[in-house]
CSV table of C-alpha atoms in Angstrom, one decimal:
chain,number,residue,atom,x,y,z
A,829,MET,CA,-0.2,0.1,-0.3
A,830,ASN,CA,2.4,2.7,1.1
A,831,ASP,CA,5.4,3.3,-1.3
A,832,ALA,CA,6.9,5.4,1.5
A,833,HIS,CA,8.0,2.1,3.1
A,834,GLY,CA,9.1,0.7,-0.4
A,835,LYS,CA,6.1,-2.1,0.1
A,836,LEU,CA,4.2,-3.7,-2.3
A,837,SER,CA,0.2,-3.7,-2.4
A,838,ASP,CA,-1.1,-6.8,-3.9
A,839,PRO,CA,-2.1,-7.0,-7.9
A,840,ALA,CA,-5.7,-6.2,-7.5
A,841,THR,CA,-4.8,-2.9,-5.8
A,842,TRP,CA,-2.0,-2.2,-8.2
A,843,LEU,CA,-5.1,-2.6,-10.9
A,844,ASP,CA,-7.5,-0.2,-8.8
A,845,GLN,CA,-4.9,2.0,-8.3
A,846,HIS,CA,-2.5,2.1,-11.8
A,847,GLY,CA,-4.7,0.5,-14.0
A,848,ASP,CA,-5.9,3.4,-15.7
A,849,SER,CA,-2.7,4.8,-16.1
A,850,LEU,CA,-1.0,1.8,-17.6
A,851,TYR,CA,-3.6,1.4,-19.8
A,852,ARG,CA,-3.2,5.5,-21.0
A,853,PHE,CA,0.3,4.7,-21.4
A,854,ALA,CA,0.0,1.7,-23.4
A,855,LEU,CA,-3.1,3.0,-25.5
A,856,LEU,CA,-0.7,5.8,-26.7
A,857,ARG,CA,1.9,3.5,-27.8
A,858,VAL,CA,0.0,0.9,-29.8
A,859,ARG,CA,-3.3,2.3,-30.6
A,860,ASN,CA,-5.5,-0.5,-30.2
A,861,PRO,CA,-7.7,-0.8,-27.0
A,862,THR,CA,-7.7,-4.3,-26.8
A,863,THR,CA,-3.7,-5.1,-27.3
A,864,ALA,CA,-3.7,-2.0,-24.5
A,865,GLU,CA,-6.0,-4.4,-22.3
A,866,ASP,CA,-3.7,-7.4,-23.0
A,867,LEU,CA,-0.6,-5.2,-22.2
A,868,VAL,CA,-1.9,-4.2,-18.9
A,869,GLN,CA,-3.1,-7.6,-17.5
A,870,GLU,CA,0.8,-8.9,-18.9
A,871,THR,CA,2.4,-6.4,-16.9
A,872,LEU,CA,0.3,-7.1,-13.5
A,873,LEU,CA,1.1,-11.1,-13.8
A,874,ALA,CA,4.6,-10.2,-14.7
A,875,ALA,CA,4.9,-7.4,-12.0
A,876,TRP,CA,3.6,-10.1,-9.5
A,877,ARG,CA,5.8,-12.8,-10.4
A,878,ALA,CA,9.1,-10.4,-10.1
A,879,LYS,CA,7.7,-8.7,-6.9
A,880,GLU,CA,11.2,-10.0,-5.1
A,881,ASN,CA,12.7,-7.4,-7.4
A,882,PHE,CA,11.0,-4.5,-6.5
A,883,ALA,CA,13.5,-2.5,-4.9
A,884,GLY,CA,11.3,0.0,-3.1
A,885,GLN,CA,13.3,3.3,-4.3
A,886,ALA,CA,11.1,3.6,-7.2
A,887,THR,CA,7.6,4.4,-6.6
A,888,GLU,CA,5.1,1.4,-7.5
A,889,ARG,CA,4.0,3.0,-10.5
A,890,THR,CA,7.0,3.9,-11.9
A,891,TRP,CA,7.9,0.3,-11.4
A,892,LEU,CA,4.8,-1.3,-13.2
A,893,ILE,CA,5.4,1.5,-15.9
A,894,ALA,CA,8.9,0.0,-16.4
A,895,ILE,CA,7.6,-3.5,-16.5
A,896,LEU,CA,5.4,-2.2,-19.2
A,897,LYS,CA,7.9,-0.8,-21.7
A,898,ASN,CA,9.5,-4.2,-21.6
A,899,LYS,CA,6.3,-5.8,-22.3
A,900,LEU,CA,5.7,-3.1,-25.3
A,901,ILE,CA,9.1,-3.6,-26.6
A,902,ASP,CA,8.1,-7.4,-26.8
A,903,HIS,CA,5.3,-6.6,-28.2
A,904,PHE,CA,6.7,-4.6,-31.1
A,905,ARG,CA,9.1,-7.3,-31.9
A,906,ARG,CA,6.2,-10.2,-32.0
A,907,ASN,CA,4.4,-7.6,-34.3
A,908,SER,CA,7.0,-6.8,-36.5
A,909,ARG,CA,7.9,-10.3,-37.0
A,910,GLU,CA,4.2,-11.0,-38.1
A,911,THR,CA,3.9,-8.2,-40.4
A,912,PRO,CA,7.3,-6.6,-41.0
A,913,LEU,CA,7.2,-2.5,-41.5
A,914,PRO,CA,6.0,-1.7,-45.2
A,915,ASP,CA,8.4,-0.6,-47.1
A,916,ILE,CA,7.4,3.4,-46.9
A,917,ALA,CA,6.4,5.3,-49.5
A,918,ASP,CA,8.6,7.8,-51.5
A,919,THR,CA,5.8,10.5,-51.5
A,920,ASP,CA,3.2,11.7,-49.6
A,921,ASP,CA,1.3,13.9,-50.7
A,922,ALA,CA,0.4,15.5,-47.2
A,923,ILE,CA,3.9,16.2,-46.6
A,924,ASP,CA,4.5,17.2,-50.1
A,925,ALA,CA,1.9,19.8,-50.1
A,926,LEU,CA,4.1,21.5,-47.3
A,927,PHE,CA,6.5,22.4,-50.1
A,928,ALA,CA,6.5,24.4,-53.1
A,929,GLU,CA,6.0,22.0,-56.1
A,930,HIS,CA,9.5,22.6,-58.2
A,931,THR,CA,11.2,24.3,-56.0
A,932,ASP,CA,10.7,21.9,-52.9
A,933,HIS,CA,11.5,25.1,-50.8
A,934,TRP,CA,8.6,25.8,-47.8
A,935,ALA,CA,5.2,26.6,-49.4
A,936,HIS,CA,4.4,28.7,-46.2
A,937,PRO,CA,7.6,29.0,-44.2
A,938,PRO,CA,7.3,27.9,-40.7
A,939,THR,CA,7.0,31.6,-38.4
A,940,ALA,CA,8.3,32.5,-35.4
A,941,TRP,CA,6.8,30.6,-32.2
A,942,SER,CA,6.0,33.4,-29.4
A,943,ARG,CA,7.1,31.9,-25.8
A,944,PRO,CA,7.0,28.0,-26.6
A,945,ASP,CA,8.0,27.6,-22.9
A,946,ASP,CA,4.7,29.0,-21.6
A,947,ALA,CA,2.5,26.9,-23.6
A,948,LEU,CA,4.0,23.8,-21.7
A,949,GLU,CA,2.1,25.2,-18.7
A,950,GLN,CA,-1.2,25.4,-20.1
A,951,ALA,CA,-3.7,22.4,-19.8
A,952,GLU,CA,-5.5,23.4,-23.0
A,953,PHE,CA,-2.1,23.2,-25.2
A,954,TRP,CA,-2.2,19.5,-24.2
A,955,ARG,CA,-4.9,19.0,-25.3
A,956,VAL,CA,-3.9,20.6,-28.6
A,957,PHE,CA,-0.7,18.4,-28.2
A,958,GLN,CA,-2.5,15.2,-27.7
A,959,ASP,CA,-5.0,16.0,-30.7
A,960,CYS,CA,-2.2,16.4,-32.9
A,961,LEU,CA,-0.5,13.4,-31.9
A,962,ALA,CA,-3.7,11.3,-32.6
A,963,GLY,CA,-4.0,12.8,-35.8
A,964,LEU,CA,-0.8,11.5,-37.2
A,965,PRO,CA,-0.8,8.3,-39.1
A,966,ALA,CA,-0.5,5.6,-36.8
A,967,ARG,CA,3.1,4.2,-37.7
A,968,GLN,CA,4.5,7.8,-37.6
A,969,ALA,CA,2.9,8.3,-33.9
A,970,GLN,CA,4.6,5.4,-32.9
A,971,VAL,CA,7.8,6.0,-34.2
A,972,PHE,CA,7.7,9.9,-32.7
A,973,THR,CA,6.3,8.5,-29.1
A,974,LEU,CA,9.2,5.8,-28.9
A,975,THR,CA,11.9,8.0,-29.8
A,976,GLU,CA,10.8,11.6,-28.3
A,977,VAL,CA,8.7,10.3,-25.3
A,978,ASP,CA,10.7,7.3,-24.5
A,979,GLY,CA,13.8,8.0,-25.6
A,980,LEU,CA,14.6,5.3,-27.6
A,981,SER,CA,17.6,5.5,-30.0
A,982,THR,CA,17.3,5.0,-33.8
A,983,GLU,CA,19.2,2.2,-33.3
A,984,GLU,CA,16.8,0.4,-30.3
A,985,LEU,CA,14.3,1.4,-32.3
A,986,CYS,CA,14.9,-0.2,-35.9
A,987,LYS,CA,15.3,-3.8,-33.8
A,988,ALA,CA,12.1,-3.1,-32.1
A,989,LEU,CA,10.2,-2.0,-35.0
A,990,ALA,CA,12.6,-4.3,-37.5
A,991,ALA,CA,13.0,-1.4,-39.6
A,992,GLN,CA,15.8,-0.3,-41.8
A,993,PRO,CA,17.3,3.2,-40.4
A,994,SER,CA,16.5,5.1,-43.5
A,995,ASN,CA,12.7,4.1,-42.8
A,996,VAL,CA,12.8,5.4,-39.5
A,997,TRP,CA,13.9,8.4,-40.3
A,998,VAL,CA,11.9,9.4,-42.9
A,999,MET,CA,9.0,8.4,-40.6
A,1000,LEU,CA,10.2,10.5,-37.8
A,1001,HIS,CA,10.8,13.6,-40.0
A,1002,ARG,CA,7.3,12.9,-41.6
A,1003,ALA,CA,5.6,13.0,-37.9
A,1004,ARG,CA,7.6,16.2,-37.2
A,1005,LEU,CA,6.5,17.8,-40.1
A,1006,ARG,CA,2.9,17.0,-39.3
A,1007,LEU,CA,3.2,17.5,-35.7
A,1008,ARG,CA,4.7,20.9,-36.2
A,1009,GLU,CA,2.1,22.0,-38.8
A,1010,CYS,CA,-0.5,20.7,-36.6
A,1011,LEU,CA,0.8,23.0,-33.5
A,1012,GLU,CA,1.5,25.9,-35.8
A,1013,GLN,CA,-2.3,26.1,-37.2
A,1014,ARG,CA,-3.9,24.9,-33.6
A,1015,TRP,CA,-1.7,26.7,-30.9
A,1016,PHE,CA,1.3,29.0,-31.7
A,1017,GLY,CA,-0.2,30.6,-35.1
A,1018,ALA,CA,-3.5,31.2,-33.7
A,1019,THR,CA,-2.3,32.2,-30.2
A,1020,ALA,CA,-0.3,34.8,-31.8
A,1021,GLU,CA,-2.9,36.3,-33.6
A,1022,ASN,CA,-5.2,36.1,-30.6
A,1023,ARG,CA,-2.7,38.1,-28.3
B,1498,MET,CA,22.2,23.7,-53.5
B,1499,LEU,CA,20.0,21.9,-50.9
B,1500,SER,CA,16.1,22.6,-51.2
B,1501,CYS,CA,14.3,23.0,-48.1
B,1502,LYS,CA,12.7,19.6,-48.0
B,1503,GLU,CA,15.9,18.2,-47.7
B,1504,VAL,CA,17.5,20.5,-45.3
B,1505,SER,CA,14.2,19.8,-43.4
B,1506,LEU,CA,15.2,16.2,-43.2
B,1507,LEU,CA,18.8,16.9,-42.3
B,1508,LEU,CA,17.4,18.5,-39.6
B,1509,SER,CA,15.3,16.2,-38.5
B,1510,LYS,CA,17.8,13.6,-38.8
B,1511,ALA,CA,20.4,15.2,-36.9
B,1512,CYS,CA,18.4,15.4,-33.6
B,1513,ASP,CA,19.2,11.8,-33.8
B,1514,GLN,CA,22.5,11.6,-34.9
B,1515,ASP,CA,25.4,13.6,-35.7
B,1516,LEU,CA,25.6,14.2,-39.5
B,1517,PRO,CA,28.7,14.0,-41.6
B,1518,TRP,CA,30.5,17.1,-41.7
B,1519,ARG,CA,29.9,17.8,-45.5
B,1520,GLN,CA,26.0,17.8,-44.9
B,1521,ARG,CA,26.8,19.8,-41.4
B,1522,LEU,CA,28.2,22.4,-43.3
B,1523,ALA,CA,25.9,22.4,-46.5
B,1524,VAL,CA,23.0,22.6,-43.9
B,1525,ARG,CA,24.5,25.5,-42.1
B,1526,LEU,CA,25.3,27.3,-45.1
B,1527,HIS,CA,21.4,27.2,-46.6
B,1528,LEU,CA,20.4,28.4,-42.8
B,1529,LEU,CA,22.7,31.5,-43.2
B,1530,TYR,CA,19.9,32.7,-45.8
B,1531,CYS,CA,16.5,30.2,-45.0
B,1532,ARG,CA,14.4,32.0,-42.3
B,1533,GLY,CA,12.2,28.6,-42.8
B,1534,CYS,CA,14.4,26.3,-42.2
B,1535,THR,CA,16.0,28.3,-39.1
B,1536,GLN,CA,12.6,28.3,-37.9
B,1537,PHE,CA,11.9,24.7,-38.2
B,1538,GLU,CA,15.3,23.9,-36.5
B,1539,LYS,CA,13.9,25.8,-33.5
B,1540,HIS,CA,10.7,24.0,-33.7
B,1541,LEU,CA,11.8,20.8,-33.2
B,1542,GLN,CA,13.9,21.6,-30.4
B,1543,VAL,CA,10.3,22.8,-29.0
B,1544,LEU,CA,8.6,19.4,-29.8
B,1545,ARG,CA,11.8,17.6,-28.3
B,1546,ALA,CA,11.0,19.5,-25.1
B,1547,VAL,CA,7.3,19.2,-25.5
B,1548,ALA,CA,7.7,15.4,-25.7
B,1549,ARG,CA,9.7,15.3,-22.9
B,1550,ARG,CA,7.4,16.9,-20.5
B,1551,PHE,CA,5.0,14.6,-21.9
B,1552,ALA,CA,7.0,11.8,-20.7
B,1553,GLN,CA,6.9,12.9,-17.0
B,1554,SER,CA,2.9,13.7,-17.4
B,1555,ASP,CA,0.5,11.4,-15.8
B,1556,ASP,CA,-2.5,11.1,-18.3
B,1557,GLN,CA,-1.0,10.4,-21.4
B,1558,ALA,CA,-3.8,9.3,-23.5
B,1559,GLY,CA,-6.3,11.8,-22.3
B,1560,MET,CA,-8.7,10.3,-20.5
B,1561,ALA,CA,-9.2,7.0,-21.4
B,1562,THR,CA,-9.8,4.5,-18.8
B,1563,LEU,CA,-9.9,0.6,-18.7
B,1564,SER,CA,-13.3,-0.4,-19.5
B,1565,THR,CA,-15.1,-2.5,-16.5
B,1566,THR,CA,-15.5,-5.6,-18.7
B,1567,ALA,CA,-11.6,-5.2,-19.0
B,1568,ARG,CA,-10.9,-4.7,-15.6
B,1569,ASN,CA,-12.9,-7.7,-14.3
B,1570,ARG,CA,-11.1,-9.8,-17.0
B,1571,ILE,CA,-8.0,-8.6,-15.7
B,1572,ARG,CA,-9.0,-9.2,-12.2
B,1573,ALA,CA,-9.7,-12.7,-13.0
B,1574,ALA,CA,-6.7,-13.3,-14.9
B,1575,LEU,CA,-4.7,-12.1,-11.7
B,1576,GLN,CA,-6.5,-14.2,-9.2
B,1577,ARG,CA,-6.0,-17.3,-11.4
B,1578,ASP,CA,-2.2,-16.6,-11.4
């Protein structure tokens, strides 16, 4: 029950206290409710079997999330063996539209964002960010989340997804272009006008 | 001369690994006269900062919650174990 004393509660209590957090964490990365539910179950079972390893330094939740991360990597490996990452298309219409047709220069050059640090403190910004992230094609969102949110290196990512580095870079780049565009349209561009 | 499309890919790549010096130089030269790509480079840093902060936040997939059915199924599985 109490993290403070480094003691663990039982799995049913974990489910009550951390089930939703684990589920959200998984859902963001797999984008499939059933898979996310299965991962929560696997995580709690694995945690219970490995309860001796709980060092008592981390909180229960941090410990459970760490186990979930391993389960996620296993899941991606399994998945990529079954359905390998397709060679990504050379062209992506939405991305091409960001650049002028013949010169490949910006069709609408990115503009200066005012006070991005302030945005991080605003709940509304995080809703916009989550919307933008959810609006990405699934693979791009996955690659972005694993790299930027979870801090996986390109090498680790390629291994987990059984993908070529060049594929991963292009996907990451497209994800960043899309996210940037979305944030500029929905937040940084919009608020500059309103202020 | 590199286009903005090419430079933006290299800037994105540079977030994850060091570029060879020739590419680094070509990118720097492009940035001297391209305001769009200069902004893009800054925005990449903002995206990274946003993602890092997001990593620490507790409600990552919005307000999604485990359904009662899923919760009961997981509870049953835990009891079996």
